Amino acid sequence: MSQILDGKLVSAKVLDSVAVEIASMPQPPTLAVILVGDDPASQVYVGNKKKACERVGIVSQEHFLAAGAGQAALLSLVEELNRDLNVHGILCQMPLPSGYDYDEQALCRAISPAKDVDVFHPENVGKLMLGEPELLPCTPGGVLELLDDAGIDLAGKHVVVIGRSNIVGKPMAMLALQRNATVTICHSRTKNLPEITRQADVLVAAVGRLHFVTADMVKDGAVVVDVGINRLEGRKVRGDVDFDAVAPKCSWITPVPGGVGPMTISILMKNTLQAAKLQRGEA
Ligand code: NAP
């Protein structure tokens, strides 16, 4: 039977260490979160970020814009926050409301790279590609933190990532490569997917399809990391991995909920602290 990669536990450790460091600073960092529109899921995410800020001692600012506020108003708010020396991290909760003329890529480029705690700006993505990231992309960074905590070394391992999004799949693959893994990225056009996933020493699923990874896709003793968040009826969430069937085969596995999810927010807090230190010349 597998051991659990416990995101609640490890994220609490990360948050505690961030809190200790912030407690010793003369001025705490500030994170500005922008929410456009009133999507209930986005409101929950923004609320969770606020709670995490409170827990570690980061000052949180929330900026709410109406769904139809428009790209110009959004960019003008970003510019204002870029100029504000008291703001160290800026993020805009995605996705932006559909049915309006928002340009997410232009928004990512507008946030100052120094304050880009989500690591979406092309300059920061480029630094990641070059192996010189100053901040870690939150979700893949959280996966690494979980693996590190369990003492799982990626060097020489075959890491298979299912999913090639800019937020999860690609940066996950890049971070694994930097840890000297041999990396395969799979996507919807990949042929013979189970054949490839069965070769994985570490399998990362970031697809967004309930129970997509079945037991026959996993090698005995593999480490399985489930990034997927699939909402069932009510408030229940489940991952991309068929946990009950897959867990008996693995050495380690993340549950959903309680795996990668809590890690993402703790890396966001870590990034905000690191961004403040870099801006103050303390890093
Ligand atoms: P995304 O942008 O929709 O990307 C999904 C990826 O899965 C795409 O690359 C897609 O391939 C691939 N895919 C879809 N069907 C496939 C198939 N049949 N076989 C192989 N690959 C397939 O999603 P995302 O933003 O990366 O997020 C992925 C999941 O992680 C979602 O459930 C999301 O909610 C969750 N998530 C969780 C966290 C967290 O904190 N835990 C953070 C972010 C995201 P193509 O590129 O070919 O279309």
CSV table of C-alpha atoms and ligand atoms in Angstrom, one decimal:
chain,number,residue,atom,x,y,z
A,1,MET,CA,0.0,0.0,0.0
A,2,SER,CA,1.2,3.5,-0.8
A,3,GLN,CA,2.2,6.3,1.5
A,4,ILE,CA,0.3,9.5,1.3
A,5,LEU,CA,1.9,12.8,0.1
A,6,ASP,CA,0.0,14.9,2.6
A,7,GLY,CA,-0.5,18.4,1.1
A,8,LYS,CA,-2.2,19.7,4.2
A,9,LEU,CA,0.7,18.8,6.4
A,10,VAL,CA,3.5,20.0,4.1
A,11,SER,CA,1.7,23.2,3.2
A,12,ALA,CA,1.3,23.9,7.0
A,13,LYS,CA,5.1,23.5,7.3
A,14,VAL,CA,5.7,25.9,4.4
A,15,LEU,CA,3.3,28.4,5.8
A,16,ASP,CA,4.8,28.2,9.3
A,17,SER,CA,8.3,28.9,7.9
A,18,VAL,CA,7.0,31.8,5.9
A,19,ALA,CA,5.2,33.2,9.0
A,20,VAL,CA,8.4,32.9,11.1
A,21,GLU,CA,10.4,34.9,8.5
A,22,ILE,CA,7.7,37.5,8.2
A,23,ALA,CA,7.5,38.0,11.9
A,24,SER,CA,11.1,39.0,11.9
A,25,MET,CA,10.7,41.7,9.2
A,26,PRO,CA,10.2,45.3,10.1
A,27,GLN,CA,7.5,45.6,7.4
A,28,PRO,CA,5.4,42.6,6.2
A,29,PRO,CA,5.0,42.0,2.5
A,30,THR,CA,1.7,43.0,0.7
A,31,LEU,CA,-0.1,40.9,-1.8
A,32,ALA,CA,-2.7,42.6,-4.1
A,33,VAL,CA,-5.4,40.2,-5.5
A,34,ILE,CA,-7.6,41.4,-8.3
A,35,LEU,CA,-11.0,39.7,-8.9
A,36,VAL,CA,-13.0,40.6,-12.0
A,37,GLY,CA,-16.6,39.6,-11.9
A,38,ASP,CA,-18.4,37.5,-9.3
A,39,ASP,CA,-17.7,33.9,-10.2
A,40,PRO,CA,-18.4,31.9,-7.0
A,41,ALA,CA,-15.4,29.6,-7.5
A,42,SER,CA,-13.1,32.5,-8.0
A,43,GLN,CA,-14.5,34.2,-4.9
A,44,VAL,CA,-13.7,31.1,-2.9
A,45,TYR,CA,-10.1,31.0,-4.3
A,46,VAL,CA,-9.6,34.7,-3.4
A,47,GLY,CA,-11.1,34.1,0.1
A,48,ASN,CA,-8.6,31.3,0.6
A,49,LYS,CA,-5.7,33.5,-0.5
A,50,LYS,CA,-6.8,36.1,2.0
A,51,LYS,CA,-7.0,33.5,4.8
A,52,ALA,CA,-3.5,32.3,3.9
A,53,CYS,CA,-2.2,35.8,4.0
A,54,GLU,CA,-3.7,36.4,7.4
A,55,ARG,CA,-2.1,33.2,8.7
A,56,VAL,CA,1.4,34.1,7.6
A,57,GLY,CA,1.2,37.8,8.3
A,58,ILE,CA,1.1,39.1,4.7
A,59,VAL,CA,-1.0,42.2,4.2
A,60,SER,CA,-3.7,41.3,1.7
A,61,GLN,CA,-5.4,43.8,-0.6
A,62,GLU,CA,-8.5,42.8,-2.6
A,63,HIS,CA,-9.5,44.8,-5.7
A,64,PHE,CA,-12.8,44.0,-7.1
A,65,LEU,CA,-13.9,45.0,-10.6
A,66,ALA,CA,-17.3,44.4,-12.2
A,67,ALA,CA,-17.4,41.7,-14.9
A,68,GLY,CA,-17.8,44.3,-17.6
A,69,ALA,CA,-15.2,46.7,-16.3
A,70,GLY,CA,-13.1,46.1,-19.4
A,71,GLN,CA,-9.4,45.5,-20.3
A,72,ALA,CA,-8.4,49.2,-20.1
A,73,ALA,CA,-9.7,49.6,-16.5
A,74,LEU,CA,-8.0,46.3,-15.5
A,75,LEU,CA,-4.7,47.3,-17.0
A,76,SER,CA,-4.9,50.8,-15.4
A,77,LEU,CA,-5.4,49.1,-12.0
A,78,VAL,CA,-2.4,46.8,-12.6
A,79,GLU,CA,-0.3,49.9,-13.5
A,80,GLU,CA,-1.3,51.6,-10.3
A,81,LEU,CA,-0.3,48.5,-8.3
A,82,ASN,CA,2.9,48.2,-10.3
A,83,ARG,CA,3.9,51.7,-9.2
A,84,ASP,CA,2.8,51.2,-5.6
A,85,LEU,CA,6.1,50.5,-3.6
A,86,ASN,CA,4.0,49.1,-0.8
A,87,VAL,CA,2.7,46.3,-3.0
A,88,HIS,CA,5.1,43.4,-3.5
A,89,GLY,CA,2.9,40.8,-5.2
A,90,ILE,CA,0.1,41.2,-7.7
A,91,LEU,CA,-2.2,38.5,-9.1
A,92,CYS,CA,-5.4,38.5,-11.0
A,93,GLN,CA,-7.7,35.6,-10.3
A,94,MET,CA,-8.2,33.6,-13.5
A,95,PRO,CA,-10.2,32.9,-15.5
A,96,LEU,CA,-11.4,36.4,-16.5
A,97,PRO,CA,-15.2,36.5,-17.2
A,98,SER,CA,-16.2,35.1,-20.5
A,99,GLY,CA,-18.3,37.1,-22.9
A,100,TYR,CA,-16.2,40.2,-22.6
A,101,ASP,CA,-13.1,41.4,-24.5
A,102,TYR,CA,-10.4,40.5,-21.9
A,103,ASP,CA,-6.9,39.5,-23.1
A,104,GLU,CA,-5.3,37.3,-20.4
A,105,GLN,CA,-1.9,37.2,-22.2
A,106,ALA,CA,-1.8,41.0,-22.3
A,107,LEU,CA,-2.7,41.1,-18.6
A,108,CYS,CA,0.1,38.6,-17.8
A,109,ARG,CA,2.6,40.9,-19.6
A,110,ALA,CA,1.3,44.0,-17.8
A,111,ILE,CA,2.0,42.8,-14.3
A,112,SER,CA,5.5,43.9,-13.3
A,113,PRO,CA,7.8,40.8,-13.5
A,114,ALA,CA,9.1,41.6,-10.0
A,115,LYS,CA,5.6,41.5,-8.6
A,116,ASP,CA,4.4,38.5,-10.7
A,117,VAL,CA,3.9,36.0,-7.9
A,118,ASP,CA,2.0,33.6,-10.2
A,119,VAL,CA,5.0,33.4,-12.5
A,120,PHE,CA,3.0,34.0,-15.7
A,121,HIS,CA,5.0,36.9,-17.1
A,122,PRO,CA,7.0,35.9,-20.2
A,123,GLU,CA,10.2,37.2,-18.6
A,124,ASN,CA,9.7,34.9,-15.6
A,125,VAL,CA,8.7,32.0,-17.8
A,126,GLY,CA,11.9,32.7,-19.7
A,127,LYS,CA,13.9,32.6,-16.5
A,128,LEU,CA,12.3,29.3,-15.7
A,129,MET,CA,13.3,27.9,-19.1
A,130,LEU,CA,16.9,29.1,-18.5
A,131,GLY,CA,16.9,27.3,-15.2
A,132,GLU,CA,17.2,30.6,-13.3
A,133,PRO,CA,13.8,31.2,-11.7
A,134,GLU,CA,13.5,33.7,-8.9
A,135,LEU,CA,10.0,32.6,-8.0
A,136,LEU,CA,8.6,29.1,-8.6
A,137,PRO,CA,5.3,28.6,-10.5
A,138,CYS,CA,2.9,27.9,-7.7
A,139,THR,CA,1.3,24.5,-8.5
A,140,PRO,CA,4.5,22.8,-10.0
A,141,GLY,CA,6.5,24.4,-7.2
A,142,GLY,CA,4.1,22.9,-4.7
A,143,VAL,CA,4.5,19.5,-6.3
A,144,LEU,CA,8.3,19.7,-5.9
A,145,GLU,CA,7.9,20.8,-2.3
A,146,LEU,CA,5.7,17.7,-1.6
A,147,LEU,CA,8.2,15.4,-3.2
A,148,ASP,CA,11.2,17.0,-1.4
A,149,ASP,CA,9.4,16.7,1.9
A,150,ALA,CA,9.0,12.9,1.3
A,151,GLY,CA,12.7,12.6,0.3
A,152,ILE,CA,11.8,11.7,-3.3
A,153,ASP,CA,14.7,12.6,-5.5
A,154,LEU,CA,13.9,13.1,-9.2
A,155,ALA,CA,17.4,12.8,-10.5
A,156,GLY,CA,17.6,10.0,-13.1
A,157,LYS,CA,13.9,9.2,-12.7
A,158,HIS,CA,11.4,9.1,-15.6
A,159,VAL,CA,8.8,11.8,-14.9
A,160,VAL,CA,5.7,11.6,-17.1
A,161,VAL,CA,3.5,14.7,-17.1
A,162,ILE,CA,0.0,14.4,-18.6
A,163,GLY,CA,-1.0,17.9,-19.6
A,164,ARG,CA,0.9,20.7,-21.3
A,165,SER,CA,-0.8,23.8,-20.0
A,166,ASN,CA,1.2,27.0,-19.4
A,167,ILE,CA,0.1,26.9,-15.7
A,168,VAL,CA,0.8,23.3,-14.8
A,169,GLY,CA,2.1,20.8,-17.4
A,170,LYS,CA,4.9,22.8,-19.1
A,171,PRO,CA,6.4,24.4,-15.9
A,172,MET,CA,6.1,21.1,-14.1
A,173,ALA,CA,8.1,19.4,-16.8
A,174,MET,CA,10.7,22.2,-16.8
A,175,LEU,CA,11.1,22.0,-13.0
A,176,ALA,CA,11.5,18.2,-13.1
A,177,LEU,CA,14.1,18.6,-15.9
A,178,GLN,CA,16.0,21.0,-13.7
A,179,ARG,CA,16.0,18.3,-11.0
A,180,ASN,CA,17.7,16.0,-13.6
A,181,ALA,CA,14.7,13.9,-14.3
A,182,THR,CA,14.1,12.4,-17.8
A,183,VAL,CA,10.8,14.0,-18.7
A,184,THR,CA,8.0,13.1,-21.1
A,185,ILE,CA,5.1,15.4,-21.6
A,186,CYS,CA,1.8,13.9,-22.8
A,187,HIS,CA,-1.3,15.6,-24.1
A,188,SER,CA,-4.5,14.9,-26.0
A,189,ARG,CA,-2.7,14.0,-29.2
A,190,THR,CA,-0.3,11.5,-27.5
A,191,LYS,CA,-0.6,8.1,-28.9
A,192,ASN,CA,-0.5,5.0,-26.7
A,193,LEU,CA,-0.8,7.0,-23.5
A,194,PRO,CA,-1.0,4.0,-21.1
A,195,GLU,CA,2.2,2.6,-22.6
A,196,ILE,CA,4.0,5.8,-21.8
A,197,THR,CA,2.5,6.3,-18.4
A,198,ARG,CA,3.4,2.8,-17.4
A,199,GLN,CA,7.1,3.7,-17.8
A,200,ALA,CA,6.8,6.6,-15.3
A,201,ASP,CA,8.7,6.4,-12.0
A,202,VAL,CA,6.8,9.6,-11.2
A,203,LEU,CA,3.5,10.3,-12.9
A,204,VAL,CA,2.0,13.7,-12.7
A,205,ALA,CA,-1.7,14.1,-13.9
A,206,ALA,CA,-2.8,17.5,-14.8
A,207,VAL,CA,-5.7,16.9,-17.2
A,208,GLY,CA,-8.9,18.0,-15.6
A,209,ARG,CA,-10.8,14.8,-16.2
A,210,LEU,CA,-12.3,12.8,-13.3
A,211,HIS,CA,-10.5,9.5,-12.7
A,212,PHE,CA,-8.6,9.7,-16.0
A,213,VAL,CA,-5.6,7.7,-14.7
A,214,THR,CA,-6.6,4.1,-14.0
A,215,ALA,CA,-4.7,1.3,-12.4
A,216,ASP,CA,-3.5,-0.2,-15.7
A,217,MET,CA,-1.7,3.1,-16.5
A,218,VAL,CA,0.5,3.0,-13.5
A,219,LYS,CA,3.7,1.0,-12.9
A,220,ASP,CA,4.1,-0.9,-9.6
A,221,GLY,CA,5.9,1.3,-7.1
A,222,ALA,CA,5.4,4.5,-9.0
A,223,VAL,CA,4.9,7.9,-7.3
A,224,VAL,CA,1.6,9.4,-8.5
A,225,VAL,CA,0.9,13.1,-8.2
A,226,ASP,CA,-2.7,14.2,-8.9
A,227,VAL,CA,-3.0,17.9,-9.8
A,228,GLY,CA,-6.6,17.6,-11.2
A,229,ILE,CA,-9.5,19.3,-9.5
A,230,ASN,CA,-12.8,17.9,-10.7
A,231,ARG,CA,-16.0,19.2,-9.0
A,232,LEU,CA,-18.7,16.6,-8.3
A,233,GLU,CA,-22.2,17.6,-7.3
A,234,GLY,CA,-22.3,19.6,-4.1
A,235,ARG,CA,-18.9,20.8,-2.9
A,236,LYS,CA,-17.0,17.5,-3.3
A,237,VAL,CA,-13.8,17.5,-5.4
A,238,ARG,CA,-11.9,14.6,-6.8
A,239,GLY,CA,-8.8,14.3,-8.9
A,240,ASP,CA,-7.7,13.0,-12.2
A,241,VAL,CA,-6.5,9.7,-10.7
A,242,ASP,CA,-8.8,6.8,-9.7
A,243,PHE,CA,-7.3,6.9,-6.2
A,244,ASP,CA,-8.9,3.8,-4.8
A,245,ALA,CA,-7.7,1.6,-7.7
A,246,VAL,CA,-4.3,3.2,-8.2
A,247,ALA,CA,-3.2,3.7,-4.6
A,248,PRO,CA,-2.5,0.0,-3.9
A,249,LYS,CA,0.1,0.0,-6.7
A,250,CYS,CA,2.1,3.1,-5.8
A,251,SER,CA,4.9,3.9,-3.5
A,252,TRP,CA,3.5,7.4,-2.9
A,253,ILE,CA,0.3,9.1,-4.0
A,254,THR,CA,-1.4,12.5,-3.4
A,255,PRO,CA,-5.0,12.5,-2.4
A,256,VAL,CA,-7.6,15.0,-3.8
A,257,PRO,CA,-8.5,17.0,-1.8
A,258,GLY,CA,-5.6,17.5,0.5
A,259,GLY,CA,-2.7,16.9,-1.9
A,260,VAL,CA,-1.4,19.4,-4.4
A,261,GLY,CA,-4.3,21.9,-3.8
A,262,PRO,CA,-3.1,23.3,-0.4
A,263,MET,CA,0.5,23.4,-1.7
A,264,THR,CA,-0.3,25.9,-4.5
A,265,ILE,CA,-1.4,28.5,-2.0
A,266,SER,CA,1.6,28.0,0.3
A,267,ILE,CA,4.0,28.5,-2.6
A,268,LEU,CA,2.1,31.7,-3.4
A,269,MET,CA,2.8,32.9,0.1
A,270,LYS,CA,6.4,31.9,-0.2
A,271,ASN,CA,6.7,33.8,-3.5
A,272,THR,CA,5.2,36.9,-2.1
A,273,LEU,CA,7.7,36.8,0.7
A,274,GLN,CA,10.5,36.2,-1.8
A,275,ALA,CA,9.3,39.0,-4.1
A,276,ALA,CA,9.3,41.5,-1.2
A,277,LYS,CA,12.8,40.4,-0.2
A,278,LEU,CA,14.0,40.8,-3.8
A,279,GLN,CA,12.4,44.2,-4.1
A,280,ARG,CA,14.0,45.4,-0.9
A,281,GLY,CA,17.4,44.0,-1.8
A,282,GLU,CA,17.2,41.5,1.1
A,283,ALA,CA,17.2,38.2,-0.9
B,1,NAP,P1,-5.8,22.6,-19.1
B,1,NAP,O1,-5.2,23.9,-19.5
B,1,NAP,O2,-7.2,22.3,-19.5
B,1,NAP,O3,-4.9,21.5,-19.7
B,1,NAP,C1,-5.3,20.1,-19.7
B,1,NAP,C2,-4.3,19.3,-20.4
B,1,NAP,O4,-4.7,18.0,-20.4
B,1,NAP,C3,-4.0,19.8,-21.8
B,1,NAP,O5,-2.7,19.9,-22.1
B,1,NAP,C4,-4.7,18.6,-22.6
B,1,NAP,O6,-4.1,18.4,-23.9
B,1,NAP,C5,-4.5,17.5,-21.7
B,1,NAP,N1,-5.5,16.4,-22.0
B,1,NAP,C6,-6.8,16.6,-22.2
B,1,NAP,N2,-7.4,15.4,-22.5
B,1,NAP,C7,-6.4,14.5,-22.6
B,1,NAP,C8,-6.3,13.2,-23.0
B,1,NAP,N3,-7.4,12.5,-23.3
B,1,NAP,N4,-5.1,12.5,-23.0
B,1,NAP,C9,-4.0,13.2,-22.6
B,1,NAP,N5,-4.0,14.5,-22.3
B,1,NAP,C10,-5.2,15.2,-22.3
B,1,NAP,O7,-5.8,22.4,-17.5
B,1,NAP,P2,-4.7,22.9,-16.4
B,1,NAP,O8,-4.9,24.4,-16.2
B,1,NAP,O9,-3.4,22.4,-16.8
B,1,NAP,O10,-5.3,22.1,-15.2
B,1,NAP,C11,-5.3,20.7,-15.2
B,1,NAP,C12,-6.1,20.3,-14.0
B,1,NAP,O11,-5.4,20.7,-12.8
B,1,NAP,C13,-7.5,20.8,-13.8
B,1,NAP,O12,-8.3,19.9,-13.2
B,1,NAP,C14,-7.3,22.0,-12.9
B,1,NAP,O13,-8.5,22.4,-12.2
B,1,NAP,C15,-6.2,21.5,-12.0
B,1,NAP,N6,-5.4,22.5,-11.3
B,1,NAP,C16,-5.2,22.3,-10.0
B,1,NAP,C17,-4.4,23.2,-9.4
B,1,NAP,C18,-4.1,22.9,-7.9
B,1,NAP,O14,-3.7,23.8,-7.2
B,1,NAP,N7,-4.2,21.7,-7.5
B,1,NAP,C19,-3.8,24.3,-10.0
B,1,NAP,C20,-4.1,24.5,-11.4
B,1,NAP,C21,-4.9,23.6,-12.0
B,1,NAP,P3,-4.1,19.4,-25.1
B,1,NAP,O15,-3.1,20.5,-24.8
B,1,NAP,O16,-3.7,18.6,-26.3
B,1,NAP,O17,-5.5,20.0,-25.2
